[in-house]
Coordinates of C-alpha atoms in Angstrom, one line a residue:
Chain E
M1 CA -12.1 -11.2 41.2
A2 CA -13.5 -9.5 38.2
P3 CA -13.1 -11.2 34.8
P4 CA -9.8 -10.4 33.0
M5 CA -9.7 -7.5 30.6
I6 CA -8.6 -9.7 27.7
D7 CA -10.3 -12.9 26.7
P8 CA -7.7 -15.7 26.6
A9 CA -9.3 -17.0 23.4
L10 CA -8.6 -13.7 21.7
F11 CA -4.9 -14.1 22.4
D12 CA -4.8 -17.7 21.1
Q13 CA -6.7 -16.6 17.9
L14 CA -4.4 -13.7 17.1
K15 CA -1.3 -15.8 17.9
S16 CA -2.3 -18.5 15.5
N17 CA -3.2 -16.0 12.8
I18 CA 0.2 -14.3 13.1
E19 CA 2.0 -17.6 13.0
E20 CA 0.1 -18.7 9.9
D21 CA 1.0 -15.4 8.3
T22 CA 4.7 -16.0 9.1
S23 CA 4.6 -19.5 7.6
V24 CA 3.0 -18.2 4.4
R25 CA 5.8 -15.7 4.0
K26 CA 8.4 -18.3 4.6
A27 CA 6.9 -20.5 1.9
L28 CA 6.8 -17.5 -0.5
D29 CA 10.5 -16.8 0.3
Q30 CA 11.4 -20.3 -0.9
I31 CA 9.5 -20.0 -4.2
L32 CA 10.9 -16.5 -4.8
D33 CA 14.5 -17.8 -4.1
D34 CA 14.0 -20.2 -7.0
L35 CA 12.6 -17.5 -9.2
N36 CA 15.4 -15.1 -8.3
Q37 CA 17.9 -17.7 -9.5
H38 CA 16.2 -18.3 -12.8
V39 CA 15.8 -14.6 -13.4
S40 CA 19.5 -14.0 -12.6
F41 CA 20.6 -16.7 -14.9
T42 CA 18.5 -15.5 -17.7
Q43 CA 19.7 -11.9 -17.2
G44 CA 23.3 -13.2 -17.2
V45 CA 22.8 -15.0 -20.6
L46 CA 21.1 -11.9 -22.0
S47 CA 24.1 -9.7 -20.9
R48 CA 26.1 -11.5 -23.6
I49 CA 24.1 -9.7 -26.3
H50 CA 26.5 -6.8 -25.8
S51 CA 29.4 -9.0 -27.2
T52 CA 27.5 -11.2 -29.7
P53 CA 27.1 -10.2 -33.3
R54 CA 23.5 -10.3 -34.7
S55 CA 24.3 -13.4 -36.8
K56 CA 24.8 -15.4 -33.7
Y57 CA 21.7 -14.4 -31.8
A58 CA 19.8 -17.6 -32.7
A59 CA 22.1 -19.8 -30.5
L60 CA 22.1 -17.2 -27.7
L61 CA 18.4 -16.8 -27.7
E62 CA 17.9 -20.5 -27.5
Q63 CA 19.7 -20.4 -24.1
V64 CA 17.7 -17.4 -23.1
E65 CA 14.5 -19.2 -23.9
G66 CA 15.6 -22.1 -21.8
G67 CA 16.0 -19.7 -18.8
I68 CA 12.7 -18.1 -19.5
K69 CA 11.0 -21.5 -19.6
K70 CA 12.3 -22.1 -16.0
E71 CA 11.0 -18.7 -15.0
I72 CA 7.6 -19.6 -16.4
E73 CA 7.5 -22.8 -14.4
T74 CA 8.5 -21.0 -11.2
V75 CA 6.0 -18.2 -11.8
G76 CA 3.4 -21.0 -12.3
K77 CA 4.2 -22.4 -8.8
L78 CA 4.1 -18.9 -7.4
S79 CA 0.7 -18.3 -9.0
A80 CA -0.8 -21.5 -7.6
F81 CA 0.4 -20.7 -4.1
A82 CA -0.2 -17.0 -4.0
S83 CA -3.7 -17.2 -5.4
Q84 CA -4.9 -18.8 -2.1
Y85 CA -4.4 -15.4 -0.4
P86 CA -5.3 -11.8 -1.2
Y87 CA -3.0 -10.7 -4.0
Y88 CA -2.0 -7.3 -2.6
K89 CA -1.4 -8.6 0.8
Y90 CA 1.9 -10.2 -0.2
N91 CA 2.6 -8.8 -3.7
H92 CA 5.4 -6.5 -2.5
K93 CA 7.4 -9.7 -1.9
W94 CA 7.4 -10.7 -5.6
T95 CA 6.7 -7.6 -7.6
R96 CA 10.3 -6.8 -8.3
M97 CA 11.2 -10.3 -9.4
V98 CA 8.2 -10.5 -11.6
Q99 CA 9.2 -7.2 -13.2
D100 CA 12.7 -8.6 -13.9
A101 CA 11.2 -11.8 -15.4
I102 CA 8.9 -9.7 -17.6
S103 CA 11.9 -7.7 -18.8
T104 CA 13.8 -10.8 -19.8
A105 CA 10.8 -12.0 -21.9
L106 CA 10.4 -8.6 -23.5
L107 CA 14.1 -8.2 -24.4
C108 CA 14.3 -11.8 -25.7
S109 CA 11.3 -11.2 -28.0
W110 CA 12.7 -7.9 -29.2
L111 CA 15.8 -9.6 -30.2
G112 CA 13.9 -12.1 -32.2
G113 CA 13.2 -14.9 -29.8
M114 CA 10.0 -16.3 -28.3
S115 CA 8.5 -17.0 -31.7
T116 CA 5.1 -18.7 -31.9
E117 CA 3.0 -20.0 -34.7
S118 CA 1.0 -16.9 -35.1
K119 CA 3.8 -14.4 -34.4
P120 CA 7.2 -15.3 -35.9
G121 CA 10.3 -13.9 -34.1
E122 CA 11.8 -10.8 -35.6
I123 CA 14.0 -8.1 -34.3
G124 CA 12.0 -5.2 -33.0
R125 CA 8.9 -7.1 -31.8
L126 CA 7.4 -5.8 -28.6
L127 CA 5.2 -8.0 -26.5
T128 CA 2.0 -6.4 -25.2
L129 CA 0.8 -6.8 -21.7
E130 CA -1.6 -9.6 -22.9
D131 CA 1.3 -11.2 -24.8
V132 CA 3.3 -11.3 -21.6
G133 CA 0.4 -12.9 -19.8
S134 CA 0.1 -15.6 -22.4
V135 CA 3.8 -16.3 -22.3
F136 CA 3.8 -16.8 -18.6
G137 CA 0.3 -18.4 -18.5
I138 CA -0.8 -15.8 -16.0
P139 CA -3.9 -13.5 -16.2
V140 CA -3.2 -9.8 -16.5
N141 CA -4.7 -6.7 -14.8
L142 CA -7.3 -8.7 -12.8
K143 CA -10.3 -6.8 -11.5
D144 CA -13.2 -9.2 -11.1
R145 CA -11.5 -11.7 -8.9
D146 CA -8.7 -11.8 -6.4
A147 CA -5.9 -14.0 -7.7
F148 CA -2.2 -13.9 -8.8
H149 CA -1.8 -11.8 -11.9
I150 CA 0.6 -9.4 -13.7
T151 CA -0.2 -5.8 -13.0
I152 CA 0.1 -2.9 -15.4
E153 CA 2.8 -1.3 -13.2
E154 CA 4.9 -4.5 -13.4
Y155 CA 4.7 -4.6 -17.2
L156 CA 5.6 -0.9 -17.5
L157 CA 8.5 -1.1 -15.1
G158 CA 9.8 -4.2 -16.9
L159 CA 9.5 -2.3 -20.2
I160 CA 11.6 0.5 -18.8
S161 CA 14.3 -1.9 -17.9
V162 CA 14.4 -3.1 -21.5
I163 CA 14.8 0.5 -22.7
D164 CA 17.8 0.9 -20.4
E165 CA 19.3 -2.3 -21.8
L166 CA 18.7 -1.3 -25.4
G167 CA 20.4 2.0 -24.8
R168 CA 23.4 0.1 -23.7
L169 CA 23.1 -2.3 -26.7
S170 CA 23.1 0.6 -29.2
V171 CA 26.6 1.5 -28.1
N172 CA 27.8 -2.0 -28.2
S173 CA 26.2 -2.9 -31.5
V174 CA 28.2 -0.1 -33.1
T175 CA 31.3 -1.5 -31.5
L176 CA 30.5 -4.8 -33.2
G177 CA 30.0 -3.1 -36.5
D178 CA 26.2 -3.4 -36.6
N179 CA 25.1 0.2 -37.3
A180 CA 21.7 -0.7 -38.5
M181 CA 20.9 -2.1 -35.1
A182 CA 21.8 1.2 -33.4
V183 CA 19.4 3.1 -35.8
Q184 CA 16.6 0.6 -35.1
I185 CA 17.1 0.9 -31.4
S186 CA 17.0 4.7 -31.6
G187 CA 13.7 4.7 -33.4
F188 CA 12.2 2.2 -31.0
V189 CA 13.3 3.9 -27.8
K190 CA 12.0 7.3 -29.0
D191 CA 8.7 5.8 -29.9
L192 CA 8.3 4.3 -26.5
H193 CA 9.4 7.5 -24.9
A194 CA 6.5 9.2 -26.8
G195 CA 4.2 6.5 -25.6
F196 CA 5.1 7.0 -22.0
Q197 CA 4.4 10.7 -22.3
V198 CA 0.7 9.7 -22.8
L199 CA 0.5 8.5 -19.2
N200 CA -0.7 10.7 -16.4
L201 CA 1.9 9.8 -13.8
K202 CA 1.6 10.4 -10.1
N203 CA 4.5 10.7 -7.7
D204 CA 5.3 7.1 -7.3
I205 CA 8.0 4.5 -8.3
L206 CA 6.6 4.5 -11.9
R207 CA 7.2 8.2 -12.4
K208 CA 10.7 8.0 -11.1
R209 CA 11.5 5.2 -13.5
V210 CA 9.8 6.9 -16.4
D211 CA 11.9 10.0 -15.8
S212 CA 15.0 7.9 -16.5
I213 CA 13.9 7.1 -20.0
K214 CA 15.1 10.5 -21.3
Y215 CA 18.6 9.5 -20.5
A216 CA 18.3 6.4 -22.6
V217 CA 16.8 8.6 -25.4
K218 CA 19.8 10.9 -25.2
K219 CA 22.2 8.0 -25.3
V220 CA 20.7 6.5 -28.4
E221 CA 20.4 9.9 -30.1
D222 CA 24.1 10.6 -29.4
V223 CA 25.0 7.2 -31.0
V224 CA 23.0 8.0 -34.2
Y225 CA 24.5 11.5 -34.3
D226 CA 28.0 10.1 -34.2
L227 CA 27.1 7.7 -37.0
S228 CA 25.5 10.3 -39.2
L229 CA 28.4 12.7 -38.6
R230 CA 30.7 10.1 -40.0
N231 CA 28.4 9.0 -42.8
L232 CA 28.0 5.6 -41.3
I233 CA 24.2 5.3 -41.3
P234 CA 23.3 2.4 -43.5
A235 CA 22.2 3.7 -46.9
Q236 CA 19.0 1.7 -47.3
D237 CA 17.6 2.9 -44.0
S238 CA 18.1 6.6 -44.7
K239 CA 16.1 6.4 -47.9
Chain I
M1 CA 25.6 11.3 -52.2
G2 CA 27.0 11.7 -48.8
D3 CA 26.3 15.4 -48.7
K4 CA 22.6 14.8 -49.5
Q5 CA 22.1 12.4 -46.6
L6 CA 23.1 14.9 -43.9
P7 CA 20.5 17.6 -44.7
E8 CA 17.8 15.0 -44.8
K9 CA 18.7 13.6 -41.4
T10 CA 19.3 16.8 -39.6
P11 CA 15.8 18.3 -39.6
L12 CA 14.3 15.1 -38.2
D13 CA 16.8 15.0 -35.4
R14 CA 16.3 18.6 -34.6
K15 CA 12.5 18.2 -34.4
T16 CA 12.7 15.2 -32.2
S17 CA 15.3 17.0 -30.0
D18 CA 13.0 20.0 -29.7
Y19 CA 10.2 17.7 -28.6
T20 CA 12.4 16.0 -26.0
M21 CA 14.0 19.1 -24.7
S22 CA 10.8 21.0 -24.1
G23 CA 9.7 18.5 -21.4
F24 CA 6.4 18.7 -19.7
K25 CA 5.3 21.0 -16.9
R26 CA 3.1 19.2 -14.4
D27 CA 0.6 20.7 -12.0
W28 CA 0.4 19.6 -8.3
N29 CA -1.6 16.6 -9.2
G30 CA 1.1 15.4 -11.5
N31 CA -0.9 15.8 -14.7
A32 CA 0.7 17.4 -17.7
K33 CA -0.3 21.0 -18.1
R34 CA -2.1 22.0 -21.2
R35 CA -0.2 24.2 -23.6
D36 CA -1.4 27.0 -25.9
G37 CA -0.4 27.6 -29.4
P38 CA 1.3 25.1 -31.7
K39 CA 2.7 22.8 -29.1
P40 CA -0.5 20.7 -28.7
A41 CA -0.4 20.1 -32.4
Q42 CA 3.2 19.1 -32.0
R43 CA 2.2 16.6 -29.3
Q44 CA -0.6 15.2 -31.3
V45 CA 1.7 14.5 -34.3
V46 CA 3.9 12.2 -32.2
R47 CA 1.7 9.1 -32.5
N48 CA 3.2 5.7 -33.4
A49 CA 2.3 2.0 -33.3
Y50 CA 2.6 1.9 -29.6
T51 CA 0.3 4.9 -28.7
P52 CA -3.0 2.9 -28.6
M53 CA -1.4 0.5 -26.1
F54 CA -0.2 3.3 -23.9
E55 CA -3.5 5.1 -24.0
Q56 CA -5.3 1.9 -22.8
L57 CA -2.7 1.6 -20.0
R58 CA -3.2 5.2 -19.1
N59 CA -6.9 4.8 -18.7
E60 CA -6.4 1.8 -16.4
L61 CA -3.8 3.7 -14.3
D62 CA -6.0 6.8 -14.1
E63 CA -8.9 4.7 -12.8
H64 CA -6.6 3.3 -10.1
H65 CA -5.2 6.7 -9.0
D66 CA -8.7 8.3 -8.9
R67 CA -10.0 5.5 -6.7
R68 CA -7.0 5.8 -4.4
E69 CA -7.5 9.5 -4.0
R70 CA -11.2 9.1 -3.2
I71 CA -10.3 6.5 -0.5
V72 CA -7.6 8.7 0.9
K73 CA -9.9 11.7 1.3
A74 CA -12.6 9.6 3.0
S75 CA -9.9 8.1 5.2
R76 CA -8.7 11.5 6.4
D77 CA -12.2 12.5 7.4
I78 CA -12.8 9.2 9.2
T79 CA -9.5 9.7 11.0
A80 CA -10.5 13.2 12.2
L81 CA -13.9 12.0 13.3
S82 CA -12.5 9.1 15.2
K83 CA -10.0 11.3 17.0
K84 CA -12.7 13.7 18.0
M85 CA -14.7 10.8 19.4
T86 CA -11.8 9.5 21.4
L87 CA -11.1 13.0 22.7
T88 CA -14.7 13.3 23.8
L89 CA -14.6 10.0 25.7
C90 CA -11.2 10.6 27.3
I91 CA -11.7 14.2 28.6
V92 CA -15.3 14.1 29.7
I93 CA -15.5 10.6 31.1
S94 CA -12.4 11.2 33.3
V95 CA -14.5 12.4 36.3
R96 CA -16.1 9.0 36.9
N97 CA -15.3 5.3 37.1
I98 CA -15.8 2.8 34.4
E99 CA -19.5 2.1 34.2
S100 CA -21.8 0.2 31.9
Q101 CA -23.6 3.3 30.6
L102 CA -22.1 6.4 29.2
P103 CA -23.8 9.7 30.1
A104 CA -26.6 10.7 27.8
N105 CA -24.9 13.7 26.3
I106 CA -21.6 11.8 25.7
Q107 CA -23.5 9.0 24.0
A108 CA -25.3 11.5 21.8
E109 CA -22.1 13.0 20.6
V110 CA -20.5 9.7 20.0
D111 CA -23.5 8.6 18.1
S112 CA -23.4 11.7 15.8
R113 CA -19.7 11.0 15.0
L114 CA -20.5 7.4 14.3
A115 CA -23.2 8.5 11.9
E116 CA -20.8 10.6 9.9
I117 CA -18.2 7.9 9.9
A118 CA -20.9 5.4 8.7
K119 CA -21.7 7.6 5.7
L120 CA -18.1 7.9 4.7
L121 CA -17.5 4.1 5.1
A122 CA -20.6 3.5 2.9
A123 CA -19.2 5.8 0.3
I124 CA -15.9 4.0 -0.1
A125 CA -17.2 0.5 0.6
P126 CA -17.9 -0.2 -3.1
E127 CA -14.3 0.8 -4.0
I128 CA -12.6 -1.7 -1.7
Q129 CA -14.3 -5.0 -2.5
G130 CA -12.5 -8.2 -3.5
I131 CA -8.9 -7.7 -4.7
N132 CA -9.0 -4.0 -3.9
R133 CA -9.3 -4.5 -0.2
Y134 CA -5.6 -5.1 0.3
R135 CA -4.6 -3.0 -2.6
Y136 CA -5.7 0.1 -0.7
S137 CA -4.8 -1.1 2.8
R138 CA -2.2 1.7 3.2
S139 CA -4.9 4.2 2.2
L140 CA -7.2 2.9 4.9
M141 CA -5.2 3.7 8.0
C142 CA -8.4 5.4 9.2
L143 CA -9.6 2.0 10.4
E144 CA -6.9 1.9 13.0
E145 CA -8.2 5.2 14.5
L146 CA -11.7 3.8 14.3
V147 CA -10.7 0.7 16.1
E148 CA -9.0 2.8 18.8
A149 CA -12.2 4.8 19.4
L150 CA -14.5 1.8 19.4
T151 CA -12.2 -0.3 21.7
F152 CA -11.9 2.7 24.1
A153 CA -15.6 3.2 24.2
H154 CA -16.1 -0.5 24.9
Y155 CA -13.5 -0.4 27.6
L156 CA -15.1 2.5 29.4
K157 CA -18.4 0.6 29.5
T158 CA -17.2 -2.9 30.3
Q159 CA -13.6 -2.7 31.4
T160 CA -12.8 -5.4 28.8
L161 CA -11.1 -5.5 25.5
I162 CA -13.5 -6.2 22.6
S163 CA -12.2 -8.9 20.3
H164 CA -11.6 -8.7 16.6
D165 CA -14.5 -11.1 16.0
Q166 CA -16.8 -8.8 18.0
L167 CA -15.5 -5.6 16.4
S168 CA -15.7 -6.7 12.7
P169 CA -19.5 -6.9 12.7
I170 CA -19.8 -3.5 14.3
V171 CA -17.6 -1.9 11.6
E172 CA -19.6 -3.8 8.9
E173 CA -22.8 -2.6 10.4
L174 CA -21.6 1.0 10.3
A175 CA -21.1 0.7 6.6
R176 CA -24.6 -0.8 6.2
Q177 CA -26.1 1.9 8.3
G178 CA -24.4 4.6 6.3
A179 CA -25.8 3.0 3.1
A180 CA -29.3 3.1 4.5
S181 CA -30.0 6.8 3.7
E182 CA -33.5 6.9 5.1
D183 CA -32.2 5.9 8.5
E184 CA -30.5 9.2 9.4
V185 CA -30.6 8.7 13.2
M186 CA -27.8 6.4 14.3
T187 CA -28.3 4.4 17.5
D188 CA -25.4 3.0 19.4
A189 CA -23.4 0.8 17.1
R190 CA -23.4 -2.0 19.6
D191 CA -27.2 -2.1 19.9
T192 CA -27.9 -2.0 16.2
P193 CA -27.0 -5.6 15.3
A194 CA -29.8 -6.7 17.6
T195 CA -32.4 -5.4 15.2
P196 CA -33.0 -7.6 12.1
P197 CA -31.3 -6.1 9.0
K198 CA -33.5 -5.2 6.1
P199 CA -33.0 -7.4 3.0
R200 CA -31.8 -4.4 0.9
Q201 CA -29.3 -3.4 3.5
A202 CA -27.9 -6.9 3.5
E203 CA -26.8 -6.4 -0.1
A204 CA -24.7 -3.4 0.7
P205 CA -20.9 -3.9 0.4
K206 CA -19.0 -4.5 3.6
V207 CA -15.9 -2.8 4.9
S208 CA -13.9 -5.7 6.3
L209 CA -11.6 -5.1 9.2
T210 CA -8.2 -6.7 8.8
Q211 CA -6.3 -8.1 11.7
D212 CA -3.5 -5.6 11.3
D213 CA -6.1 -2.8 11.6
Y214 CA -7.3 -4.3 14.8
L215 CA -3.8 -4.9 16.3
Y216 CA -2.5 -1.4 15.5
G217 CA -5.7 0.1 16.8
V218 CA -5.4 -1.7 20.1
F219 CA -1.8 -0.5 20.3
D220 CA -3.1 3.0 20.1
L221 CA -5.7 2.1 22.8
T222 CA -2.9 1.8 25.3
G223 CA -2.0 5.4 24.7
E224 CA -5.6 6.5 25.3
M225 CA -5.9 4.4 28.5
M226 CA -2.7 6.0 29.7
R227 CA -4.1 9.4 29.0
F228 CA -7.4 8.5 30.7
A229 CA -5.6 7.1 33.8
T230 CA -3.6 10.3 34.1
T231 CA -6.5 12.8 33.8
S232 CA -8.9 10.8 35.9
T233 CA -6.4 10.4 38.7
A234 CA -5.6 14.1 38.6
L235 CA -9.3 15.0 38.7
T236 CA -10.6 12.5 41.2
G237 CA -7.5 11.5 43.3
T238 CA -8.1 7.8 42.8
M239 CA -7.1 5.3 40.1
A240 CA -9.9 4.6 37.7
S241 CA -11.5 1.2 38.3
G242 CA -14.6 -0.7 37.7
V243 CA -17.6 -0.8 39.9
T244 CA -18.3 -4.2 41.4
G245 CA -21.6 -5.3 42.8
D246 CA -20.0 -7.9 45.0
G247 CA -18.7 -6.2 48.1
D248 CA -16.1 -8.9 48.7
D249 CA -14.2 -8.4 45.4
T250 CA -11.7 -5.6 45.0
P251 CA -12.3 -3.7 41.8
R252 CA -9.6 -4.1 39.1
T253 CA -7.8 -0.8 38.5
I254 CA -6.5 0.6 35.3
V255 CA -3.0 -0.2 36.4
Q256 CA -3.8 -3.9 36.3
D257 CA -5.5 -3.5 32.9
M258 CA -2.5 -1.8 31.5
H259 CA -0.3 -4.6 32.8
E260 CA -2.5 -7.2 31.2
L261 CA -2.6 -5.3 27.9
G262 CA 1.2 -4.8 27.9
S263 CA 1.8 -8.5 28.6
F264 CA -0.7 -9.3 25.8
F265 CA 1.4 -7.6 23.2
E266 CA 4.7 -8.8 24.7
M267 CA 3.6 -12.4 24.3
L268 CA 2.2 -12.1 20.8
P269 CA 4.7 -13.0 18.1
V270 CA 6.0 -10.1 16.0
V271 CA 3.6 -9.5 13.1
P272 CA 5.7 -10.2 10.0
G273 CA 5.9 -7.8 7.1
N274 CA 6.3 -4.6 9.0
R275 CA 8.6 -5.5 11.8
F276 CA 9.8 -2.0 12.3
A277 CA 6.3 -0.5 12.8
W278 CA 5.5 -3.3 15.3
E279 CA 8.6 -2.8 17.4
K280 CA 7.9 0.9 17.4
K281 CA 4.4 0.5 18.6
L282 CA 5.5 -2.0 21.2
D283 CA 8.1 0.4 22.6
I284 CA 5.5 3.1 22.9
T285 CA 3.2 0.7 24.7
R286 CA 5.9 -0.1 27.1
Q287 CA 6.3 3.6 27.9
S288 CA 2.6 4.0 28.5
V289 CA 2.5 1.0 30.9
Q290 CA 5.4 2.4 32.8
K291 CA 3.8 5.8 33.1
V292 CA 0.6 4.3 34.5
E293 CA 2.7 2.2 36.9
R294 CA 4.5 5.4 38.1
L295 CA 1.1 7.0 38.5
G296 CA -0.1 4.2 40.8
Y297 CA 3.2 4.3 42.7
D298 CA 3.0 8.0 43.2
R299 CA -0.6 7.8 44.4
I300 CA 0.3 5.2 47.0
I301 CA 3.3 7.0 48.3
R302 CA 2.2 10.6 48.2
G303 CA -1.5 9.9 48.7
S304 CA -1.0 8.2 52.0
E305 CA 0.9 11.1 53.6
R306 CA -0.8 12.9 56.5
P307 CA 1.4 15.8 57.6
K308 CA 1.0 16.6 61.3
G309 CA -1.4 19.4 62.0
W310 CA -3.2 18.9 58.7
L311 CA -6.6 20.5 58.7
P312 CA -9.3 19.6 56.1
D313 CA -10.3 22.3 53.7
L314 CA -14.0 23.3 53.9
S315 CA -14.6 23.3 50.2
S316 CA -16.8 20.5 48.8
A317 CA -14.1 19.2 46.4
D318 CA -11.6 18.6 49.3
Q319 CA -14.3 17.1 51.4
G320 CA -15.0 14.7 48.6
Q321 CA -11.4 13.7 48.3
S322 CA -11.0 13.2 52.0
E323 CA -13.9 10.8 52.0
E324 CA -12.3 8.8 49.2
L325 CA -8.9 8.6 50.8
E326 CA -8.2 5.4 52.6

């Protein structure tokens, strides 16, 4: 009888490779379940900014920073595990959760949290991509080596989530009587919208999400219009 | 006091509103179109504290998109060349059994296609090193087509399935050959590794073949084997099989090979990550196996009929068939 078409060793090799791939994904799923819980908790605490006056942000942000600290620990574990394999082979599994974690850090710092020795916390502070990397202890935009890192797309998509959240906050801050906050949010959102116009976007998820920024811009502009119509813009800001 | 504030605020709001409402027209590449007249000046005015950050991010993203587009273009060309190679092998080889050497003219055409593919692989090899190899995996679907063509050629020569470990060096050598510009003539990819590589060629970046490229390429091979079985049976009246030197052994036919390949994929665990694509390929493979089975069945049933009073035709083709009939 002629030798078989397929070498039995080939089957064994492919089978073991596929099984290893499966076990890697299962291990990632466990880490990402933890990360998902921490992100959800942090987002839940942050949702209280819509019913908390500015004077009580400090206590709230302390809880948020506690949640972010847990996120940082879990992302550290994810980084240690994922760096053993090609980054882009599995990054679709975690990219959404990393975006959400980034958005919680960005929103917390904008509200005055995440202060460090060199950069005190103040309302309106935007973390850059490098700042986010140092917060999480993760490299950003890696090119020279293949390891876990935060990509530009993840940072930008996280930033867009923050813009949506601030659009909502501008409405609720007026309800809470904090008109200056609404004005500040309006300026910030419009500045970022101008910044996003600088990008040359292709037809991908980033472009779809950037297109939604204009609705947040309209929302914050409507709020400022309503305030100015009723002469409610804080005097010192208009000067 | 209040009356003064309103006029001061309104112009600013109107200006910003005009800027927002105008929007940006985009060409088919997605780039913002240039505008004439005062509007560019209007755009330039809108700079703020965040603009430098966004400009840096824009440069990074543009670099990524340009690289992806270059890879996609080369990938399309490699796909087309691989399909032509496969078509050449399938159509022209159908008139004969599986033998160790391809006819000279077929080999020449295959070699010329491989030479073009080698140049394209060499052109994109620097772009897909390190972390970028998996970043652009979806843009490198051409490697599946290349695997299909190379595994099919190997099968037609040896009646065996070339393994991933054997195929990877061949693909890597293709990229090296393409990088060696002075070596315009491409010998058979399988013969080339025998020659010692030049030191400079060893430095050329590789194009690594992932396991998924290999597996999905072999899935496509089942389709080519089904097509080969159909055309060769139609043209020769017999199932394609290998030529065996030992008279005692019965040559293995393509039906048995299809069975083995089908069982191979049925037994493999489902590749995680893209379960839907795998199931779809597996279903198509099952259909191909059943078609070839039907082919073998039809040949046995109908081929053995000898209607009473049948007279052989005097043409050479019919005489050839009658000789081959059992």
